CSV table of C-alpha atoms in Angstrom, one decimal:
chain,number,residue,atom,x,y,z
A,156,MET,CA,0.0,0.0,0.0
A,157,ALA,CA,2.9,2.4,0.7
A,158,VAL,CA,4.3,1.9,-2.8
A,159,ASN,CA,0.8,2.4,-4.2
A,160,VAL,CA,0.3,5.6,-2.2
A,161,LEU,CA,3.6,7.0,-3.5
A,162,GLY,CA,2.9,6.0,-7.0
A,163,PHE,CA,-0.5,7.8,-7.1
A,164,PHE,CA,1.2,10.7,-5.2
A,165,VAL,CA,3.5,11.5,-8.1
A,166,ALA,CA,1.0,10.6,-10.8
A,167,PHE,CA,-1.9,12.8,-9.7
A,168,GLY,CA,0.4,15.7,-8.6
A,169,SER,CA,2.1,15.7,-12.0
A,170,PHE,CA,-1.2,15.5,-13.9
A,171,LEU,CA,-2.0,18.8,-12.3
A,172,PHE,CA,1.1,20.8,-13.2
A,173,ILE,CA,1.5,19.2,-16.6
A,174,ALA,CA,-2.0,20.3,-17.6
A,175,GLN,CA,-1.2,23.8,-16.4
A,176,TYR,CA,2.1,23.9,-18.2
A,177,LEU,CA,0.6,22.8,-21.6
A,178,GLN,CA,-2.2,25.4,-21.4
A,179,LEU,CA,-0.7,28.4,-19.5
A,180,VAL,CA,2.9,28.2,-20.5
A,181,LEU,CA,2.8,26.7,-24.0
A,182,GLY,CA,-0.5,28.5,-24.7
A,183,MET,CA,-2.6,25.6,-25.8
A,184,GLY,CA,-6.3,25.4,-25.7
A,185,PRO,CA,-7.9,22.6,-23.5
A,186,PHE,CA,-8.7,20.4,-26.5
A,187,VAL,CA,-5.2,20.6,-28.1
A,188,ALA,CA,-3.6,20.1,-24.7
A,189,GLY,CA,-5.7,17.0,-24.2
A,190,LEU,CA,-4.6,15.6,-27.6
A,191,TRP,CA,-1.0,16.0,-26.6
A,192,THR,CA,-1.7,13.8,-23.5
A,193,VAL,CA,-2.9,10.9,-25.7
A,194,PRO,CA,0.7,9.4,-26.1
A,195,SER,CA,0.9,9.1,-22.3
A,196,ALA,CA,-2.4,7.2,-22.3
A,197,VAL,CA,-1.1,4.9,-25.0
A,198,ALA,CA,2.1,4.3,-23.0
A,199,PHE,CA,0.1,3.5,-19.9
A,200,ILE,CA,-2.1,1.0,-21.8
A,201,ALA,CA,1.1,-0.6,-23.2
A,202,GLY,CA,2.7,-0.8,-19.8
A,203,SER,CA,-0.5,-2.4,-18.3
A,204,THR,CA,-0.6,-4.9,-21.1
A,205,LEU,CA,3.1,-5.9,-20.7
A,206,THR,CA,2.9,-6.2,-17.0
A,207,PRO,CA,1.7,-9.9,-16.9
A,208,ILE,CA,4.5,-10.8,-19.3
A,209,ALA,CA,7.0,-9.1,-17.0
A,210,VAL,CA,5.6,-10.8,-13.9
A,211,GLY,CA,6.1,-14.1,-15.6
A,212,ARG,CA,9.8,-13.5,-15.7
A,213,ALA,CA,10.4,-11.6,-12.5
A,214,ARG,CA,8.9,-11.1,-9.0
A,215,PRO,CA,6.2,-8.4,-8.8
A,216,GLY,CA,8.4,-6.3,-6.4
A,217,TYR,CA,11.2,-6.2,-9.0
A,218,VAL,CA,8.7,-5.3,-11.8
A,219,MET,CA,7.2,-2.5,-9.7
A,220,ALA,CA,10.7,-1.2,-8.8
A,221,ALA,CA,11.8,-1.2,-12.4
A,222,GLY,CA,8.6,0.6,-13.4
A,223,LEU,CA,9.2,3.2,-10.7
A,224,ALA,CA,12.8,3.7,-11.8
A,225,LEU,CA,11.5,4.2,-15.3
A,226,ALA,CA,9.0,6.7,-14.0
A,227,ALA,CA,11.8,8.6,-12.2
A,228,ALA,CA,13.6,8.8,-15.6
A,229,GLY,CA,10.5,10.3,-17.1
A,230,PHE,CA,10.3,12.9,-14.4
A,231,LEU,CA,14.0,13.7,-14.9
A,232,ILE,CA,13.2,14.3,-18.6
A,233,LEU,CA,10.5,16.8,-17.5
A,234,THR,CA,13.2,18.8,-15.5
A,235,ARG,CA,14.7,19.7,-18.9
A,236,SER,CA,11.6,21.5,-20.0
A,237,GLY,CA,11.8,25.2,-21.0
A,238,GLY,CA,14.0,24.9,-24.0
A,239,GLN,CA,13.4,24.9,-27.8
A,240,ALA,CA,12.0,21.3,-27.8
A,241,ASP,CA,9.7,22.1,-24.9
A,242,LEU,CA,6.6,20.3,-26.2
A,243,ALA,CA,8.6,17.2,-27.2
A,244,ILE,CA,10.2,17.0,-23.8
A,245,VAL,CA,6.9,17.3,-21.9
A,246,VAL,CA,5.2,14.7,-24.1
A,247,ILE,CA,8.2,12.2,-23.9
A,248,GLY,CA,8.6,12.7,-20.2
A,249,TYR,CA,4.9,12.3,-19.6
A,250,SER,CA,4.8,9.1,-21.7
A,251,VAL,CA,7.8,7.6,-20.0
A,252,PHE,CA,6.6,8.0,-16.5
A,253,SER,CA,3.1,6.8,-17.5
A,254,LEU,CA,4.7,3.7,-18.9
A,255,GLY,CA,6.7,3.2,-15.8
A,256,LEU,CA,3.8,3.7,-13.4
A,257,ALA,CA,1.5,1.2,-15.2
A,258,PRO,CA,3.0,-1.9,-13.6
A,259,VAL,CA,2.8,-0.3,-10.2
A,260,PHE,CA,-0.9,0.4,-10.4
A,261,THR,CA,-1.7,-2.9,-12.2
A,262,LEU,CA,0.1,-5.1,-9.6
A,263,ALA,CA,-0.8,-3.1,-6.4
A,264,THR,CA,-4.4,-4.3,-6.1
A,265,ASP,CA,-3.4,-7.9,-7.0
A,266,LEU,CA,-0.8,-7.9,-4.2
A,267,ILE,CA,-3.0,-6.3,-1.6
A,268,VAL,CA,-5.9,-8.6,-2.3
A,269,GLY,CA,-3.6,-11.6,-2.4
A,270,THR,CA,-2.6,-11.1,1.2
A,271,VAL,CA,-6.0,-11.9,2.7
A,272,GLU,CA,-8.4,-14.8,2.7
A,273,PRO,CA,-11.0,-14.9,-0.2
A,274,GLU,CA,-13.8,-13.8,2.0
A,275,GLN,CA,-11.9,-10.7,2.9
A,276,ALA,CA,-11.1,-9.8,-0.7
A,277,GLY,CA,-13.8,-7.1,-0.9
A,278,ALA,CA,-12.4,-5.3,2.2
A,279,ALA,CA,-8.9,-5.5,0.9
A,280,SER,CA,-9.9,-4.2,-2.5
A,281,GLY,CA,-11.6,-1.2,-0.7
A,282,ILE,CA,-8.4,-0.6,1.2
A,283,ALA,CA,-6.4,-0.6,-2.1
A,284,GLU,CA,-8.8,1.9,-3.6
A,285,THR,CA,-8.6,4.1,-0.5
A,286,SER,CA,-4.8,4.1,-0.7
A,287,SER,CA,-5.0,5.1,-4.3
A,288,GLU,CA,-7.3,8.0,-3.5
A,289,LEU,CA,-5.2,9.0,-0.5
A,290,GLY,CA,-2.0,9.1,-2.6
A,291,GLY,CA,-3.7,11.1,-5.3
A,292,ALA,CA,-5.2,13.6,-2.9
A,293,LEU,CA,-1.8,14.1,-1.1
A,294,GLY,CA,-0.1,14.5,-4.5
A,295,ILE,CA,-2.4,17.3,-5.6
A,296,ALA,CA,-2.3,19.0,-2.2
A,297,ILE,CA,1.4,18.8,-1.5
A,298,LEU,CA,2.9,19.1,-5.0
A,299,GLY,CA,0.3,21.7,-6.0
A,300,SER,CA,1.3,23.7,-2.9
A,301,ILE,CA,5.0,23.4,-3.8
A,302,VAL,CA,4.4,24.7,-7.3
A,303,THR,CA,2.4,27.6,-6.0
A,304,ALA,CA,4.9,28.4,-3.3
A,305,ILE,CA,7.9,28.4,-5.7
A,306,TYR,CA,5.9,30.5,-8.2
A,307,ARG,CA,4.9,33.1,-5.6
A,308,SER,CA,8.4,33.3,-4.2
A,309,GLY,CA,9.8,33.8,-7.7
A,310,MET,CA,7.3,36.6,-8.4
A,311,THR,CA,8.0,38.4,-5.2
A,312,GLY,CA,9.3,41.9,-5.7
A,313,MET,CA,8.2,42.1,-9.3
A,314,VAL,CA,7.6,45.6,-10.6
A,315,ALA,CA,6.6,46.6,-14.1
A,316,ASP,CA,6.2,50.1,-15.5
A,317,GLY,CA,2.7,50.8,-16.7
A,318,VAL,CA,1.2,47.9,-14.8
A,319,SER,CA,-1.0,48.6,-11.8
A,320,GLU,CA,-0.3,47.3,-8.4
A,321,GLN,CA,-3.6,45.3,-8.4
A,322,GLU,CA,-2.7,43.6,-11.7
A,323,ILE,CA,0.7,42.7,-10.4
A,324,SER,CA,-0.8,41.3,-7.3
A,325,VAL,CA,-3.1,39.1,-9.4
A,326,ALA,CA,-0.2,37.9,-11.5
A,327,LYS,CA,1.8,37.1,-8.4
A,328,ASP,CA,-0.9,34.9,-7.0
A,329,THR,CA,-1.2,32.2,-9.8
A,330,LEU,CA,0.0,31.7,-13.3
A,331,GLY,CA,-3.7,31.8,-14.4
A,332,GLY,CA,-4.0,35.2,-12.8
A,333,ALA,CA,-0.9,36.3,-14.7
A,334,VAL,CA,-2.3,35.1,-18.0
A,335,ALA,CA,-5.6,36.9,-17.3
A,336,ALA,CA,-3.8,40.1,-16.3
A,337,GLY,CA,-1.5,39.9,-19.3
A,338,LEU,CA,-4.3,39.6,-21.8
A,339,ALA,CA,-6.0,42.7,-20.3
A,340,LEU,CA,-2.9,44.8,-20.8
A,341,PRO,CA,-1.5,46.4,-23.9
A,342,GLU,CA,0.5,43.9,-26.0
A,343,ALA,CA,4.0,45.0,-25.0
A,344,LEU,CA,3.2,45.2,-21.2
A,345,GLY,CA,1.2,42.0,-21.3
A,346,SER,CA,4.0,40.1,-23.1
A,347,ASP,CA,6.6,41.2,-20.6
A,348,LEU,CA,4.4,40.2,-17.7
A,349,LEU,CA,3.5,36.8,-19.2
A,350,GLY,CA,7.1,36.2,-20.1
A,351,LYS,CA,8.2,36.7,-16.5
A,352,ALA,CA,5.4,34.6,-15.0
A,353,ARG,CA,5.9,31.7,-17.4
A,354,GLU,CA,9.6,31.7,-16.7
A,355,VAL,CA,9.0,31.5,-13.0
A,356,PHE,CA,6.4,28.8,-13.4
A,357,THR,CA,8.7,26.8,-15.6
A,358,GLN,CA,11.3,26.8,-12.8
A,359,ALA,CA,8.6,25.6,-10.4
A,360,PHE,CA,7.6,22.9,-12.9
A,361,GLN,CA,11.2,21.7,-13.2
A,362,MET,CA,11.8,21.6,-9.4
A,363,THR,CA,8.5,19.7,-8.8
A,364,ALA,CA,9.4,17.2,-11.5
A,365,GLY,CA,12.7,16.7,-9.7
A,366,ILE,CA,10.9,16.0,-6.4
A,367,CYS,CA,8.6,13.5,-8.2
A,368,ALA,CA,11.7,11.7,-9.5
A,369,LEU,CA,13.1,11.4,-6.0
A,370,VAL,CA,9.8,10.1,-4.6
A,371,ALA,CA,9.6,7.6,-7.4
A,372,LEU,CA,13.1,6.4,-6.7
A,373,ALA,CA,12.3,6.1,-3.0
A,374,ALA,CA,9.2,4.0,-3.8
A,375,ALA,CA,11.4,1.8,-6.1
A,376,ILE,CA,13.8,1.1,-3.2
A,377,LEU,CA,10.8,0.4,-0.9
A,378,ALA,CA,9.4,-2.1,-3.4
A,379,VAL,CA,12.7,-3.9,-3.7
A,380,VAL,CA,13.3,-4.1,0.0
A,381,LEU,CA,9.8,-5.0,1.2
A,382,LEU,CA,8.4,-7.0,-1.8
A,383,GLN,CA,11.4,-9.0,-3.0
A,384,ASN,CA,10.0,-12.3,-1.7
A,385,VAL,CA,6.3,-11.6,-2.5
A,386,ARG,CA,4.7,-13.5,-5.4
A,387,ALA,CA,1.8,-12.4,-7.5
A,388,GLN,CA,-1.7,-13.7,-6.6
A,389,SER,CA,-1.8,-15.8,-9.9
A,390,GLU,CA,1.6,-17.2,-9.2
A,391,ALA,CA,0.8,-18.1,-5.6
A,392,GLY,CA,-2.2,-20.1,-6.7
A,393,GLN,CA,-0.2,-22.4,-9.0
C-alpha cells in the first residue's frame, strides 16, 4: 500500500502541473492540450498490457521497482523543459513516467488482495482503492502547494512600469491570474508580464518534477526491500 500511495502521489500531482504547463505556459487550448496527452495514455495502456508478461519473468516487487525507476527517468526528462524542444520534452517525459507507473498500479491491487483470505477480498480491494485516492489527494495538495509556493516566491518583488499594483498582485498569485492580467494589458506590457510569469512557473515545474523523480526512486527502493519475496496472486495459486 505504501508503494501504491507513493505511485499515485507522483501521478496525480504531476497530472495537475502538466495540464497547467501545456495550457498556460505553452499557450494551448484545452482540446489541443488534451490531444498531446494521448501518447501518455497509450504508454500507460502498453505498460499495463506488458505487466503480466514481465511478472512471468520476475517477481512483482522487482517489476514494480523497475517501473518506478523508469517513472523517475520520465520525471527527470521533465526537468529539462523550458528549451526549444519544450513540447517534445513534456510529451516524452509524460509518456515515459506513465509507462513506468503502469506496472505499479496494475500489480498493487493484485498484491494487496492476495494477502487476505478470499472472504476478505472485498475489504482488501476497498483498502487498495482508498490508498490510491489518498496518494492522489496528497499529491495534488502537496505538489500543488509546492508549485504555488515556488511561483509566488519567484514573483516576489516584481515591478513593471505601466502595470497597476492590483494587476501585479493578481499575477503574483497564480499563473492563471498572470495570463488573465497579461491579456488585459497592452501587447508590450502583457508580453513582458507573461514572459516573467511563465519563466518562474517553468522553474517551479522543473523543481517539482525533480521532487517526483526522488519520490519515485524512494518508492522503487521500498518495493525492492519489502516486496522482493512476494509472489503475484496468480503465481501463488499455482
